[in-house]
Amino acid sequence: MNRILIFLFFTFLCLQIKAQDIHWSQFNDNQLFQNPGNTGHFDGDYRFIGNYRDQWRSVTVPFSTISGSVDAKWKSLGYGLLFFHDVAGDGKFRTLETQFNVSNLFQITSDSMNLLRLGVNFGLNHRQITWSNLYFDNQYNGYVFDPSAPTFENYQNDKKTNFSIGLGAVYEWRKNDRFSVISGFSAFNLNQPNQGFYTSEIKRDVRYNVFSKGIFKINREWDIIPSTQISFQGVYREQILGASAKYYLNPKATEYCALYGGLWFRNKDAAYISLGIDYKQLFVGLSYDINVSKLVPASNLRGGFEIAIRYIIHAFKPKKIIHRVCPDFI
């Protein structure tokens, strides 16, 4: 009986909560999903980011999400593509979305210490469910549960595709590479597209995102990087607060390498740790959620595993020219 109750709970979870947008623990390492104003905000020419999340494996069929993005910049213009694929529950409820982002950089002051980036997001969202994988109360005859019994359910549709639009703004105060503050606000699904599988209209709620991140030098080898993010979407609320410490392995060497370690808390849901490494233009980050919500009796504190990979390409390398000085007597 407990297994049936857990299954019904996660069926409800799939059909209701997953109507909202996906979320990430390593939100600072999925910049285009966080805010379209982040597009093109990096030191280099091309940036590639990959993210993978696996959660609730200890409770039911795991929910898995994979995301990838690439962005570049030309003068003050940033542009990029992002996609993600999410699968949840026994019904294999799939969400596939592709987003195109454009941003533009504005210098507020001539010393380049105050910068503003405005961005726009265009998304194409496809959702699909496999009804034949789900079980219903008609298959319970009062004594036993018979999964082979007919469900007598009339499915009107099993897929839906729609278009969305979003806007974002990012402000940065920057003294140098190791002393800056970045804050941003974004709003997605502004047109509230219909995501219902039936004839009745079910609008996709607007997702609002507010974030702030600082980088502060402690000494030659250590930085502290605190950050927070708050998301609102319909009745859904998510607040994340935490910080990472950054340790430079060889601050004077030509080959840049640094380690990260962080502790984070997501309100009423989970606490999680994060680890990461920078080596030249490559970053790899890992995190693990420790569930502290009301689901603890079923999860045994186990939540989700996440990995983030970022690689930046410097396509243009200026040629080093050595100028010879002519002697004075010529």
Short mmCIF file of C-alpha atoms in Angstrom, two decimals:
data_model
loop_
_atom_site.label_atom_id
_atom_site.label_comp_id
_atom_site.label_asym_id
_atom_site.label_seq_id
_atom_site.Cartn_x
_atom_site.Cartn_y
_atom_site.Cartn_z
CA MET A 1 0.00 0.00 0.00
CA ASN A 2 2.88 2.39 0.79
CA ARG A 3 4.32 1.83 -2.67
CA ILE A 4 0.95 2.74 -4.24
CA LEU A 5 0.73 5.94 -2.16
CA ILE A 6 4.27 6.96 -3.11
CA PHE A 7 3.49 6.26 -6.77
CA LEU A 8 0.29 8.36 -6.66
CA PHE A 9 2.18 11.18 -4.99
CA PHE A 10 4.83 11.28 -7.69
CA THR A 11 2.22 11.00 -10.45
CA PHE A 12 0.61 14.12 -9.00
CA LEU A 13 4.05 15.71 -8.69
CA CYS A 14 4.77 15.03 -12.34
CA LEU A 15 1.47 16.43 -13.63
CA GLN A 16 1.43 19.51 -11.39
CA ILE A 17 4.86 20.69 -10.29
CA LYS A 18 6.63 19.81 -13.53
CA ALA A 19 4.27 22.22 -15.26
CA GLN A 20 6.75 24.77 -13.94
CA ASP A 21 10.17 25.43 -15.45
CA ILE A 22 13.18 23.33 -14.49
CA HIS A 23 15.72 24.46 -11.91
CA TRP A 24 19.44 24.01 -11.23
CA SER A 25 21.53 23.90 -8.07
CA GLN A 26 24.60 25.27 -9.88
CA PHE A 27 22.69 28.31 -11.10
CA ASN A 28 25.87 30.36 -11.55
CA ASP A 29 27.09 27.81 -14.10
CA ASN A 30 24.07 27.93 -16.41
CA GLN A 31 24.10 31.63 -17.22
CA LEU A 32 21.87 31.73 -20.29
CA PHE A 33 19.07 29.90 -18.48
CA GLN A 34 19.41 32.31 -15.56
CA ASN A 35 19.21 35.58 -17.52
CA PRO A 36 19.43 36.44 -21.25
CA GLY A 37 21.51 39.46 -20.22
CA ASN A 38 24.33 37.03 -19.38
CA THR A 39 24.71 36.14 -23.06
CA GLY A 40 28.22 37.00 -24.20
CA HIS A 41 29.34 37.87 -20.66
CA PHE A 42 32.72 36.15 -20.47
CA ASP A 43 36.38 36.68 -21.32
CA GLY A 44 36.89 35.00 -24.68
CA ASP A 45 35.24 34.51 -28.06
CA TYR A 46 33.09 31.36 -27.70
CA ARG A 47 31.67 29.74 -24.57
CA PHE A 48 30.28 26.19 -24.36
CA ILE A 49 28.35 25.03 -21.27
CA GLY A 50 26.90 21.60 -20.49
CA ASN A 51 24.76 20.68 -17.45
CA TYR A 52 23.29 17.42 -16.20
CA ARG A 53 21.03 16.84 -13.19
CA ASP A 54 19.73 13.55 -11.74
CA GLN A 55 17.35 13.60 -8.74
CA TRP A 56 14.94 11.44 -6.70
CA ARG A 57 16.71 8.22 -7.73
CA SER A 58 16.34 6.99 -4.11
CA VAL A 59 12.54 7.45 -4.18
CA THR A 60 11.12 6.69 -7.62
CA VAL A 61 11.98 6.74 -11.31
CA PRO A 62 14.72 9.40 -11.41
CA PHE A 63 14.03 12.84 -12.85
CA SER A 64 16.87 13.71 -15.26
CA THR A 65 17.68 16.96 -17.02
CA ILE A 66 20.37 17.72 -19.58
CA SER A 67 21.19 21.17 -20.90
CA GLY A 68 23.69 22.66 -23.33
CA SER A 69 24.44 26.16 -24.54
CA VAL A 70 26.87 28.07 -26.74
CA ASP A 71 27.25 31.82 -26.92
CA ALA A 72 29.59 34.34 -28.50
CA LYS A 73 29.98 38.09 -28.86
CA TRP A 74 30.67 40.67 -31.51
CA LYS A 75 31.63 44.13 -30.27
CA SER A 76 28.91 45.02 -27.71
CA LEU A 77 26.47 42.36 -28.97
CA GLY A 78 26.14 38.91 -27.37
CA TYR A 79 24.21 36.04 -28.95
CA GLY A 80 23.71 32.38 -28.14
CA LEU A 81 21.60 29.21 -28.19
CA LEU A 82 20.46 27.07 -25.26
CA PHE A 83 18.57 23.78 -25.19
CA PHE A 84 17.44 21.47 -22.41
CA HIS A 85 15.75 18.07 -22.24
CA ASP A 86 13.93 17.00 -19.07
CA VAL A 87 12.33 13.60 -18.31
CA ALA A 88 10.21 13.02 -15.19
CA GLY A 89 8.29 10.14 -13.65
CA ASP A 90 6.83 6.85 -14.87
CA GLY A 91 4.93 8.65 -17.63
CA LYS A 92 8.21 9.83 -19.17
CA PHE A 93 6.93 13.40 -19.09
CA ARG A 94 9.36 15.08 -21.48
CA THR A 95 10.15 18.74 -21.89
CA LEU A 96 12.35 19.80 -24.78
CA GLU A 97 13.10 23.48 -25.18
CA THR A 98 15.33 25.53 -27.47
CA GLN A 99 16.08 29.16 -26.69
CA PHE A 100 17.76 31.94 -28.66
CA ASN A 101 19.26 34.78 -26.64
CA VAL A 102 20.55 38.21 -27.66
CA SER A 103 22.08 40.86 -25.39
CA ASN A 104 23.74 44.23 -25.71
CA LEU A 105 26.34 45.83 -23.46
CA PHE A 106 26.09 49.45 -22.33
CA GLN A 107 28.87 51.34 -20.56
CA ILE A 108 27.26 53.49 -17.88
CA THR A 109 30.52 55.23 -16.98
CA SER A 110 33.59 55.94 -19.10
CA ASP A 111 35.92 54.07 -16.73
CA SER A 112 34.11 50.75 -17.54
CA MET A 113 33.45 50.09 -13.84
CA ASN A 114 29.66 50.26 -14.28
CA LEU A 115 28.17 48.06 -16.99
CA LEU A 116 24.60 47.21 -18.00
CA ARG A 117 23.55 44.30 -20.20
CA LEU A 118 20.04 44.04 -21.60
CA GLY A 119 18.87 40.77 -23.16
CA VAL A 120 15.92 39.14 -24.86
CA ASN A 121 15.00 35.45 -24.96
CA PHE A 122 12.94 33.53 -27.55
CA GLY A 123 11.98 29.95 -26.70
CA LEU A 124 10.29 27.01 -28.43
CA ASN A 125 8.93 24.51 -25.87
CA HIS A 126 7.70 20.96 -26.60
CA ARG A 127 6.11 18.73 -23.93
CA GLN A 128 5.03 15.13 -24.27
CA ILE A 129 3.77 12.36 -22.00
CA THR A 130 3.44 8.58 -22.50
CA TRP A 131 -0.04 7.81 -21.11
CA SER A 132 0.39 4.04 -21.55
CA ASN A 133 3.09 4.05 -18.85
CA LEU A 134 0.74 5.42 -16.18
CA TYR A 135 -1.64 3.53 -13.87
CA PHE A 136 -5.06 4.77 -12.72
CA ASP A 137 -7.61 3.99 -9.99
CA ASN A 138 -9.81 2.05 -12.45
CA GLN A 139 -7.13 -0.66 -12.40
CA TYR A 140 -7.70 -1.23 -8.68
CA ASN A 141 -10.72 -3.51 -8.18
CA GLY A 142 -11.02 -3.05 -4.42
CA TYR A 143 -8.82 -6.01 -3.55
CA VAL A 144 -5.74 -5.95 -5.76
CA PHE A 145 -4.10 -3.61 -8.23
CA ASP A 146 -4.13 -5.03 -11.77
CA PRO A 147 -1.80 -3.06 -14.10
CA SER A 148 -3.09 -5.01 -17.12
CA ALA A 149 -6.71 -3.87 -16.57
CA PRO A 150 -8.10 -1.15 -18.91
CA THR A 151 -7.92 2.44 -17.61
CA PHE A 152 -11.06 3.72 -19.43
CA GLU A 153 -9.27 7.06 -19.76
CA ASN A 154 -9.93 9.21 -22.85
CA TYR A 155 -6.69 10.94 -23.82
CA GLN A 156 -7.26 14.01 -25.96
CA ASN A 157 -3.60 14.72 -26.63
CA ASP A 158 -0.15 13.58 -25.53
CA LYS A 159 2.00 16.48 -26.77
CA LYS A 160 2.06 20.25 -26.91
CA THR A 161 4.40 22.80 -28.53
CA ASN A 162 4.42 26.52 -27.85
CA PHE A 163 6.48 29.70 -28.17
CA SER A 164 7.70 31.94 -25.32
CA ILE A 165 9.53 35.23 -24.90
CA GLY A 166 11.57 36.65 -22.05
CA LEU A 167 13.59 39.72 -21.06
CA GLY A 168 16.52 40.29 -18.73
CA ALA A 169 18.87 42.95 -17.37
CA VAL A 170 22.25 42.49 -15.66
CA TYR A 171 24.19 45.23 -13.84
CA GLU A 172 27.88 44.83 -13.01
CA TRP A 173 30.17 46.94 -10.86
CA ARG A 174 33.68 45.82 -11.64
CA LYS A 175 36.94 47.03 -10.12
CA ASN A 176 39.06 44.16 -11.42
CA ASP A 177 38.91 40.39 -12.05
CA ARG A 178 38.90 39.65 -8.31
CA PHE A 179 36.64 42.43 -7.04
CA SER A 180 33.19 42.80 -8.61
CA VAL A 181 29.45 42.61 -7.93
CA ILE A 182 26.89 41.38 -10.49
CA SER A 183 23.08 41.54 -10.07
CA GLY A 184 20.28 40.79 -12.47
CA PHE A 185 16.54 40.52 -13.02
CA SER A 186 14.77 38.49 -15.71
CA ALA A 187 11.25 37.42 -16.66
CA PHE A 188 10.47 34.42 -18.88
CA ASN A 189 7.21 33.19 -20.51
CA LEU A 190 5.92 36.77 -20.70
CA ASN A 191 3.32 35.75 -23.30
CA GLN A 192 2.08 32.93 -20.97
CA PRO A 193 1.69 30.24 -23.68
CA ASN A 194 -0.98 27.55 -23.39
CA GLN A 195 0.63 24.29 -22.21
CA GLY A 196 -2.55 22.24 -21.62
CA PHE A 197 -2.90 18.81 -23.25
CA TYR A 198 -6.71 19.17 -23.30
CA THR A 199 -9.16 21.68 -24.77
CA SER A 200 -9.10 23.81 -21.62
CA GLU A 201 -6.39 26.50 -21.60
CA ILE A 202 -3.63 26.13 -19.00
CA LYS A 203 -1.27 29.07 -19.17
CA ARG A 204 2.41 28.69 -18.38
CA ASP A 205 3.16 31.08 -15.53
CA VAL A 206 5.72 33.85 -15.91
CA ARG A 207 9.02 32.90 -14.26
CA TYR A 208 10.80 35.77 -12.51
CA ASN A 209 14.42 35.48 -11.51
CA VAL A 210 16.53 37.77 -9.32
CA PHE A 211 20.20 37.01 -8.63
CA SER A 212 23.25 38.66 -7.12
CA LYS A 213 26.86 37.49 -7.03
CA GLY A 214 30.05 38.98 -5.66
CA ILE A 215 33.75 38.19 -6.07
CA PHE A 216 36.01 39.46 -3.28
CA LYS A 217 39.75 38.94 -2.93
CA ILE A 218 40.87 37.78 0.52
CA ASN A 219 44.58 37.47 -0.20
CA ARG A 220 46.89 36.37 -3.01
CA GLU A 221 45.57 32.78 -2.98
CA TRP A 222 41.93 33.05 -1.80
CA ASP A 223 38.69 34.61 -3.05
CA ILE A 224 35.21 34.40 -1.52
CA ILE A 225 32.24 34.24 -3.93
CA PRO A 226 28.85 34.69 -2.19
CA SER A 227 25.67 34.60 -4.27
CA THR A 228 21.92 34.29 -4.00
CA GLN A 229 19.04 33.62 -6.38
CA ILE A 230 15.29 33.98 -5.95
CA SER A 231 12.80 32.55 -8.46
CA PHE A 232 9.02 33.04 -8.61
CA GLN A 233 6.63 31.18 -10.89
CA GLY A 234 2.94 31.02 -10.02
CA VAL A 235 2.62 29.56 -6.53
CA TYR A 236 6.19 28.21 -6.75
CA ARG A 237 8.96 29.95 -4.80
CA GLU A 238 12.66 29.10 -4.66
CA GLN A 239 15.37 30.90 -2.74
CA ILE A 240 19.03 29.82 -2.78
CA LEU A 241 21.73 31.35 -0.62
CA GLY A 242 25.37 30.31 -0.25
CA ALA A 243 28.99 30.94 -1.09
CA SER A 244 32.05 29.33 -2.62
CA ALA A 245 35.68 29.73 -1.68
CA LYS A 246 38.19 29.89 -4.53
CA TYR A 247 41.80 28.82 -4.04
CA TYR A 248 44.46 29.64 -6.65
CA LEU A 249 46.89 26.73 -6.84
CA ASN A 250 49.62 28.70 -8.62
CA PRO A 251 48.81 32.43 -8.55
CA LYS A 252 52.14 33.38 -10.17
CA ALA A 253 52.33 30.62 -12.79
CA THR A 254 51.39 31.09 -16.43
CA GLU A 255 49.00 28.10 -16.40
CA TYR A 256 45.91 29.24 -14.51
CA CYS A 257 44.41 26.66 -12.11
CA ALA A 258 42.01 27.10 -9.17
CA LEU A 259 39.79 24.99 -6.90
CA TYR A 260 36.28 25.76 -5.60
CA GLY A 261 34.35 24.54 -2.58
CA GLY A 262 30.90 25.80 -1.61
CA LEU A 263 27.98 25.32 0.75
CA TRP A 264 24.42 26.27 -0.24
CA PHE A 265 20.88 26.16 1.09
CA ARG A 266 17.64 26.05 -0.91
CA ASN A 267 14.77 27.21 1.29
CA LYS A 268 12.49 24.41 2.58
CA ASP A 269 14.02 21.91 0.17
CA ALA A 270 17.71 21.04 0.38
CA ALA A 271 21.21 21.87 1.51
CA TYR A 272 23.97 21.06 -0.91
CA ILE A 273 27.71 21.16 -1.37
CA SER A 274 29.60 22.06 -4.53
CA LEU A 275 33.12 21.39 -5.75
CA GLY A 276 34.83 22.71 -8.85
CA ILE A 277 38.08 23.20 -10.69
CA ASP A 278 39.34 25.73 -13.21
CA TYR A 279 42.19 24.69 -15.48
CA LYS A 280 43.10 27.22 -18.16
CA GLN A 281 39.82 27.68 -20.10
CA LEU A 282 38.05 24.60 -18.71
CA PHE A 283 35.75 24.48 -15.66
CA VAL A 284 34.14 21.38 -14.14
CA GLY A 285 31.72 21.63 -11.21
CA LEU A 286 29.94 18.97 -9.13
CA SER A 287 27.18 19.32 -6.54
CA TYR A 288 24.99 17.04 -4.46
CA ASP A 289 21.67 17.94 -2.82
CA ILE A 290 20.88 16.72 0.70
CA ASN A 291 17.09 16.69 0.91
CA VAL A 292 15.67 18.34 4.06
CA SER A 293 12.04 18.76 2.95
CA LYS A 294 8.94 16.84 4.10
CA LEU A 295 9.98 14.08 1.68
CA VAL A 296 12.82 12.98 3.99
CA PRO A 297 11.00 9.76 5.16
CA ALA A 298 11.05 8.55 1.54
CA SER A 299 14.30 10.16 0.33
CA ASN A 300 16.48 9.35 3.37
CA LEU A 301 18.09 12.78 2.87
CA ARG A 302 19.22 11.84 -0.66
CA GLY A 303 18.35 14.43 -3.30
CA GLY A 304 20.06 15.09 -6.61
CA PHE A 305 23.47 14.98 -8.30
CA GLU A 306 24.51 17.68 -10.74
CA ILE A 307 27.50 18.34 -13.00
CA ALA A 308 28.44 21.47 -14.95
CA ILE A 309 31.14 21.80 -17.62
CA ARG A 310 32.25 25.04 -19.25
CA TYR A 311 34.88 25.65 -21.92
CA ILE A 312 35.89 29.01 -23.41
CA ILE A 313 37.70 29.42 -26.72
CA HIS A 314 39.92 32.36 -27.54
CA ALA A 315 39.80 32.38 -31.31
CA PHE A 316 41.83 35.52 -31.85
CA LYS A 317 45.42 35.50 -30.61
CA PRO A 318 47.26 38.71 -31.50
CA LYS A 319 50.67 38.20 -33.08
CA LYS A 320 53.53 39.34 -30.91
CA ILE A 321 55.63 41.86 -32.84
CA ILE A 322 59.15 42.69 -31.66
CA HIS A 323 60.24 46.22 -32.61
CA ARG A 324 63.95 46.80 -33.09
CA VAL A 325 65.41 50.10 -31.84
CA CYS A 326 67.75 51.83 -34.27
CA PRO A 327 71.08 53.11 -32.89
CA ASP A 328 71.31 56.88 -32.38
CA PHE A 329 74.34 57.26 -34.71
CA ILE A 330 72.41 56.21 -37.83
#
